[in-house]
Amino acid sequence: MNGIALTRREFLSSGGALVVSFVLCPRAAAQAGETATRSAEAKLPGSLDKFPMLDSWIRIGADGSVTVFTGKGELGQGIRTALQQIAAEQLAVPFASIAMITADTQRTPNEGYTSGSNSMKDSGTAILNAAAQVRELLVAEASRRLGVAADQLVARDGAVHAPGGKRVGYGELVAGQALHVRAEVQSRFKDAGTRTVMGKPVQRVDIPAKVTGGVAYVQDLRLPGMVHARIVRPPQFGAKLKSLDPGIAEGMPGVMKIVRDGSFVAVVAEKEFQAIRAMRALSDRAVWDVGALPPADVYAQLLQLGSEDKVIHERNGASLGAMTHEATFRRPYQLHGSIGPSCGVALYREGKLEVWTHGQGVFPLRAAIAEMLKMAPDTVHCIHMEGAGCYGHNGADDAAADAALLARALPGTPVRVQWMREEEHSWEPFGPAMVTKVRAALDRSGRISAWEYDVWSNTHSTRPGKAGNLAAGSLVAVPFAPAPAAPIPQPEGGGDRNAIPLYAFASARVTSRFIPTMPLRVSALRGLGAYMNVFSIESFMDELAAAAKADPVEFRLRHLEDGRARDVVAKAAQRFGWTSYRRERDRGRGFAFARYKNLGAYCAIAMEVEVVRETGEIRVGRIACAVDSGDVVNPDGIRNQIEGGVVQSLSWTMYEAVTWDARRITSRDWGRYPIVRFPAVPASLDVDIIDRPMQPFLGTGEAAQGPASAALANAVADAVGVRVRDIPLNPARVKALLGA
Amino acid sequence: MIAIEVNGKVHEVDADPETPLLYVLRNDLALNGTKFGCGLGQCGACTVLVDGKAVFSCMTPISTLGGRRIRTVEGLGTIERPGPMQRAFIEEQAAQCGYCIPGMMMRAQGLLESNPAPSDADIRKALEPNLCRCGTHMRILRAVGRAAQLMKVKA
Ligand code: FES
Ligand code: FES
């Protein structure tokens, strides 16, 4: 049967349309992932548009076992559980009966990166529709076999039930054949009112192993005969190796091999601590040619580097007129700062390479590794495993590429590369430094009549896909060129993500000023430019509200037309008790709102802080959030993401900035790059969810980053009357402003 | 060979005496729960209990551990029969990526064994050495509170 697709077609329709076609075909053919033949047909929902065959997403075994495939990976955001809930609900099978297969270049659809809060929109929508359509096909087949009209049949618990107690199991219905059917544009979903799994706070499937010491992360992967490697890292990106003294490490216990390729140097040892010791010995003696790092005032440098400017929004631009208010905001380079430094495991044998990675895009990573090692992409197999939370493009892909390079130098031996903390802190691509400038005018009625906004930023994605975007690819003897830096276009945007306010202003102009030259290595950090743009816009909204002598919440509502936006604003204000708030000395409240990317989740946050005048320290009190992510699949998952986003954004905003001297990054560990610790987390944090059943999934992961930062700055201004426009709002800065 | 006692069992380990306990637990004994986070004593991902006290296993050479009782998250229960601390974290869904969580649980276990009824402020103070980048703090605080309740019921 190999290589031949045997077809058994069943025309079950009335009116001659093809309703169901089971195609028996070898797995490999289905796995090749037939891409859509793009005719004039309407777009299929979510990632089905790229992978329209139902068996790319769902397979049912002869024994009734259900396997669901997604090209997205679990990053600690709970996506595996949410997708499993969707599939269970629409297929009408028990939640626990589903096996989920996540991002894997040989098994799953290529859904690009797990990023941008897009997993629910892309994969969730695809699985929602695929599962509903598979269920309908199964019911149709059961109807044919039982001779009972489809509308008399009920799909439940993995079987189709007929009146009078007759039932046929799904396994029997498909008899082990693949559901090799092209998806339809429209699906018949189960009625929202009858849901039993979607919309419920189902417990995450990954947590039990994580709290009991199971193999939960790529860091825990232990292959037979696996050896340990460490990289001898140059002091900075772009440094060149002048001399190395391999002799110093060659005789050390356990050392198996020192690998050098240009400025890429690594040591492989039998045991992990042996590799660390040898790496340290080699590092101590290595001599590097280094270039200059940027000056301390990187903002001035950024503005001088030259930008490609584009007006991304204009409304009555000619009538902007004279501006009465103006402010400039700055955001430093910031870290992803994963708690578990990056790790990769690779095995090269018989001309084939397997790579286990916590990177966000296994397919683009495969392309980059294949290019770097000059291998055919189909001889490289990348498998996603969880790492510690990444929050964007961190060192994960780099560590995978390091492991791949070393595995090729040791055929037949699995190699595990674990980055050190200092390595992660100084080599991961940072969240870019940014500058924004906003000007506005108020009319007599206290409305914003004109708004002008400029944002300067590097790119927010240097993700691989190209070997030159991998750390190793830039270090090898014949280095690879990175992909040219490019802005991510609107409507999602990169540096200009959320630069266009959702508010209705009589006239407005928004200009994105993209800086191609990168003083430091940067890439995607949770929320991209939205974090900074929302910080700027929402801080300035409060400044304008004060100028208009208006309440900040009422002032926002004055300019908000979108009903769902108004709902989250009202909800957060109500939960906080905004109108009944009583201010005490040195305490204040702040509010902020954004719709992520202007097309994702709506999120509003109200927050109380206290400022300690003597030290400039900010103490965060109560926080109330309201979020609308569309159709809710797992309310607790949404809550968890918003809570985490708020606390992380507060940490960014209160403490975080990458620092450097002439030679190297100096914020190389948690001592020199402090983040929030327990005593400083909020007193309380409530999240209200506004559910929109049957509406599109909007995603949640990045919705809170922007609003949390501005709510904090607004609360500080309310508490002690100082407006902090530079991130971070650390005690030294707040104190200096208080003293001024 | 060095003998160390982990979760009530004595193991003979063939490793350099200066090797930090973390690597011995993870690689020689194949216990995954204890995590590498910084190797610098700054994050707490590697926290284990030694004679009931929370220590950074990344900073503790195995040569110092003769005759001492080491406990890791694997000693708190199993996936089939999770102990009260593990149950509390599952019930509160107190994890995002979860990488910091075993270290959090061990430090919290140490706290509850010396102070079975800590206040919220006590818990915040006790957990200060441990970092969480996902911002799961509010849930972790609730989970430790719940663990205290579960242990009380058991006692
Ligand atoms: S790994 Fe031991 S404190 Fe961070
Ligand atoms: S849950 Fe991810 S670091 Fe704490």
Short mmCIF file of N, CA and C in Angstrom, two decimals, chain B residues 23-92:
data_model
loop_
_atom_site.label_atom_id
_atom_site.label_comp_id
_atom_site.label_asym_id
_atom_site.label_seq_id
_atom_site.Cartn_x
_atom_site.Cartn_y
_atom_site.Cartn_z
N TYR B 23 24.15 19.15 40.52
CA TYR B 23 24.49 18.30 39.37
C TYR B 23 24.44 16.83 39.73
N VAL B 24 24.76 16.52 40.96
CA VAL B 24 24.69 15.13 41.39
C VAL B 24 23.23 14.67 41.42
N LEU B 25 22.36 15.52 41.96
CA LEU B 25 20.94 15.17 42.01
C LEU B 25 20.40 14.96 40.60
N ARG B 26 20.67 15.91 39.73
CA ARG B 26 20.07 15.87 38.40
C ARG B 26 20.67 14.78 37.52
N ASN B 27 21.97 14.66 37.52
CA ASN B 27 22.61 13.77 36.55
C ASN B 27 22.93 12.40 37.11
N ASP B 28 23.55 12.35 38.29
CA ASP B 28 23.94 11.04 38.83
C ASP B 28 22.72 10.30 39.39
N LEU B 29 21.81 11.03 40.02
CA LEU B 29 20.66 10.36 40.63
C LEU B 29 19.39 10.48 39.77
N ALA B 30 19.49 11.19 38.64
CA ALA B 30 18.35 11.33 37.71
C ALA B 30 17.10 11.88 38.38
N LEU B 31 17.29 12.82 39.28
CA LEU B 31 16.15 13.50 39.91
C LEU B 31 15.97 14.86 39.22
N ASN B 32 14.84 15.01 38.54
CA ASN B 32 14.67 16.20 37.69
C ASN B 32 14.19 17.45 38.42
N GLY B 33 13.60 17.23 39.60
CA GLY B 33 12.88 18.34 40.23
C GLY B 33 13.76 19.53 40.56
N THR B 34 14.96 19.30 40.98
CA THR B 34 15.85 20.39 41.38
C THR B 34 16.43 21.03 40.12
N LYS B 35 16.25 22.35 40.00
CA LYS B 35 16.57 23.01 38.71
C LYS B 35 17.81 23.89 38.79
N PHE B 36 18.49 23.98 37.66
CA PHE B 36 19.56 24.95 37.50
C PHE B 36 18.94 26.27 37.04
N GLY B 37 19.20 27.31 37.82
CA GLY B 37 18.69 28.62 37.42
C GLY B 37 19.80 29.64 37.24
N CYS B 38 20.76 29.63 38.16
CA CYS B 38 21.83 30.63 38.06
C CYS B 38 23.18 30.09 38.49
N GLY B 39 23.19 29.10 39.37
CA GLY B 39 24.46 28.59 39.86
C GLY B 39 25.17 29.58 40.76
N LEU B 40 24.47 30.63 41.18
CA LEU B 40 25.11 31.73 41.90
C LEU B 40 24.45 32.02 43.25
N GLY B 41 23.46 31.23 43.60
CA GLY B 41 22.76 31.51 44.85
C GLY B 41 21.86 32.74 44.78
N GLN B 42 21.37 33.06 43.59
CA GLN B 42 20.57 34.28 43.43
C GLN B 42 19.09 34.03 43.12
N CYS B 43 18.72 32.79 42.77
CA CYS B 43 17.36 32.61 42.26
C CYS B 43 16.54 31.54 42.98
N GLY B 44 17.18 30.59 43.61
CA GLY B 44 16.43 29.60 44.38
C GLY B 44 15.83 28.45 43.59
N ALA B 45 16.06 28.39 42.27
CA ALA B 45 15.49 27.29 41.48
C ALA B 45 16.01 25.94 41.94
N CYS B 46 17.17 25.95 42.57
CA CYS B 46 17.86 24.72 42.98
C CYS B 46 17.63 24.37 44.44
N THR B 47 16.66 25.05 45.09
CA THR B 47 16.50 24.90 46.55
C THR B 47 16.13 23.47 46.93
N VAL B 48 16.85 22.94 47.92
CA VAL B 48 16.51 21.64 48.53
C VAL B 48 16.58 21.83 50.05
N LEU B 49 16.12 20.83 50.78
CA LEU B 49 16.25 20.89 52.23
C LEU B 49 17.43 20.03 52.67
N VAL B 50 18.28 20.58 53.50
CA VAL B 50 19.35 19.80 54.12
C VAL B 50 19.13 19.89 55.62
N ASP B 51 18.88 18.74 56.23
CA ASP B 51 18.51 18.68 57.65
C ASP B 51 17.39 19.68 57.95
N GLY B 52 16.42 19.75 57.04
CA GLY B 52 15.24 20.58 57.27
C GLY B 52 15.41 22.04 56.91
N LYS B 53 16.60 22.44 56.50
CA LYS B 53 16.83 23.86 56.18
C LYS B 53 16.97 24.04 54.68
N ALA B 54 16.37 25.09 54.15
CA ALA B 54 16.45 25.34 52.71
C ALA B 54 17.86 25.81 52.35
N VAL B 55 18.46 25.15 51.37
CA VAL B 55 19.78 25.59 50.89
C VAL B 55 19.77 25.63 49.36
N PHE B 56 20.72 26.40 48.81
CA PHE B 56 20.91 26.42 47.36
C PHE B 56 21.80 25.23 46.99
N SER B 57 21.23 24.26 46.29
CA SER B 57 22.05 23.08 45.96
C SER B 57 23.14 23.42 44.94
N CYS B 58 22.97 24.53 44.22
CA CYS B 58 23.99 24.93 43.25
C CYS B 58 25.26 25.44 43.92
N MET B 59 25.15 25.74 45.23
CA MET B 59 26.28 26.33 45.95
C MET B 59 26.82 25.37 47.01
N THR B 60 26.29 24.15 47.03
CA THR B 60 26.64 23.23 48.11
C THR B 60 27.44 22.05 47.57
N PRO B 61 28.76 22.04 47.80
CA PRO B 61 29.56 20.91 47.32
C PRO B 61 29.15 19.63 48.03
N ILE B 62 29.20 18.52 47.34
CA ILE B 62 28.74 17.27 47.97
C ILE B 62 29.65 16.85 49.12
N SER B 63 30.87 17.34 49.11
CA SER B 63 31.80 16.97 50.20
C SER B 63 31.29 17.42 51.57
N THR B 64 30.39 18.41 51.60
CA THR B 64 29.93 18.95 52.89
C THR B 64 28.69 18.22 53.40
N LEU B 65 28.25 17.18 52.69
CA LEU B 65 26.92 16.65 52.98
C LEU B 65 26.92 15.28 53.67
N GLY B 66 28.11 14.80 54.01
CA GLY B 66 28.18 13.50 54.68
C GLY B 66 27.33 13.47 55.94
N GLY B 67 26.50 12.45 56.07
CA GLY B 67 25.70 12.28 57.28
C GLY B 67 24.53 13.26 57.39
N ARG B 68 24.28 14.03 56.34
CA ARG B 68 23.17 14.98 56.44
C ARG B 68 22.01 14.50 55.58
N ARG B 69 20.80 14.93 55.97
CA ARG B 69 19.60 14.43 55.28
C ARG B 69 19.15 15.44 54.23
N ILE B 70 19.18 15.00 52.98
CA ILE B 70 18.80 15.88 51.87
C ILE B 70 17.39 15.51 51.42
N ARG B 71 16.59 16.54 51.20
CA ARG B 71 15.25 16.27 50.64
C ARG B 71 15.03 17.13 49.41
N THR B 72 14.47 16.49 48.39
CA THR B 72 14.14 17.19 47.16
C THR B 72 12.63 17.09 46.93
N VAL B 73 12.17 17.73 45.88
CA VAL B 73 10.73 17.73 45.62
C VAL B 73 10.21 16.30 45.39
N GLU B 74 11.08 15.42 44.92
CA GLU B 74 10.67 14.02 44.74
C GLU B 74 10.35 13.36 46.08
N GLY B 75 10.89 13.93 47.16
CA GLY B 75 10.62 13.39 48.48
C GLY B 75 9.30 13.87 49.08
N LEU B 76 8.62 14.78 48.40
CA LEU B 76 7.35 15.31 48.92
C LEU B 76 6.15 14.47 48.50
N GLY B 77 6.35 13.60 47.51
CA GLY B 77 5.24 12.79 47.02
C GLY B 77 5.49 12.41 45.59
N THR B 78 4.57 11.68 45.02
CA THR B 78 4.74 11.23 43.63
C THR B 78 3.58 11.75 42.79
N ILE B 79 3.68 11.57 41.49
CA ILE B 79 2.60 12.05 40.63
C ILE B 79 1.31 11.29 40.93
N GLU B 80 1.42 10.04 41.32
CA GLU B 80 0.22 9.26 41.68
C GLU B 80 -0.29 9.68 43.06
N ARG B 81 0.66 9.92 43.99
CA ARG B 81 0.26 10.28 45.35
C ARG B 81 0.99 11.55 45.79
N PRO B 82 0.57 12.69 45.25
CA PRO B 82 1.25 13.93 45.62
C PRO B 82 1.04 14.26 47.10
N GLY B 83 2.09 14.79 47.70
CA GLY B 83 2.00 15.20 49.10
C GLY B 83 1.24 16.51 49.22
N PRO B 84 1.00 16.96 50.45
CA PRO B 84 0.17 18.16 50.65
C PRO B 84 0.72 19.40 49.94
N MET B 85 2.04 19.59 49.96
CA MET B 85 2.60 20.76 49.29
C MET B 85 2.33 20.68 47.78
N GLN B 86 2.51 19.51 47.22
CA GLN B 86 2.28 19.34 45.78
C GLN B 86 0.80 19.48 45.44
N ARG B 87 -0.03 18.89 46.30
CA ARG B 87 -1.48 19.01 46.06
C ARG B 87 -1.90 20.47 46.08
N ALA B 88 -1.36 21.20 47.03
CA ALA B 88 -1.73 22.62 47.15
C ALA B 88 -1.36 23.38 45.87
N PHE B 89 -0.19 23.10 45.32
CA PHE B 89 0.22 23.80 44.10
C PHE B 89 -0.64 23.38 42.91
N ILE B 90 -1.04 22.11 42.87
CA ILE B 90 -1.91 21.66 41.77
C ILE B 90 -3.29 22.29 41.93
N GLU B 91 -3.81 22.26 43.16
CA GLU B 91 -5.15 22.79 43.37
C GLU B 91 -5.23 24.29 43.09
N GLU B 92 -4.19 25.02 43.44
CA GLU B 92 -4.17 26.46 43.15
C GLU B 92 -3.70 26.76 41.73
#
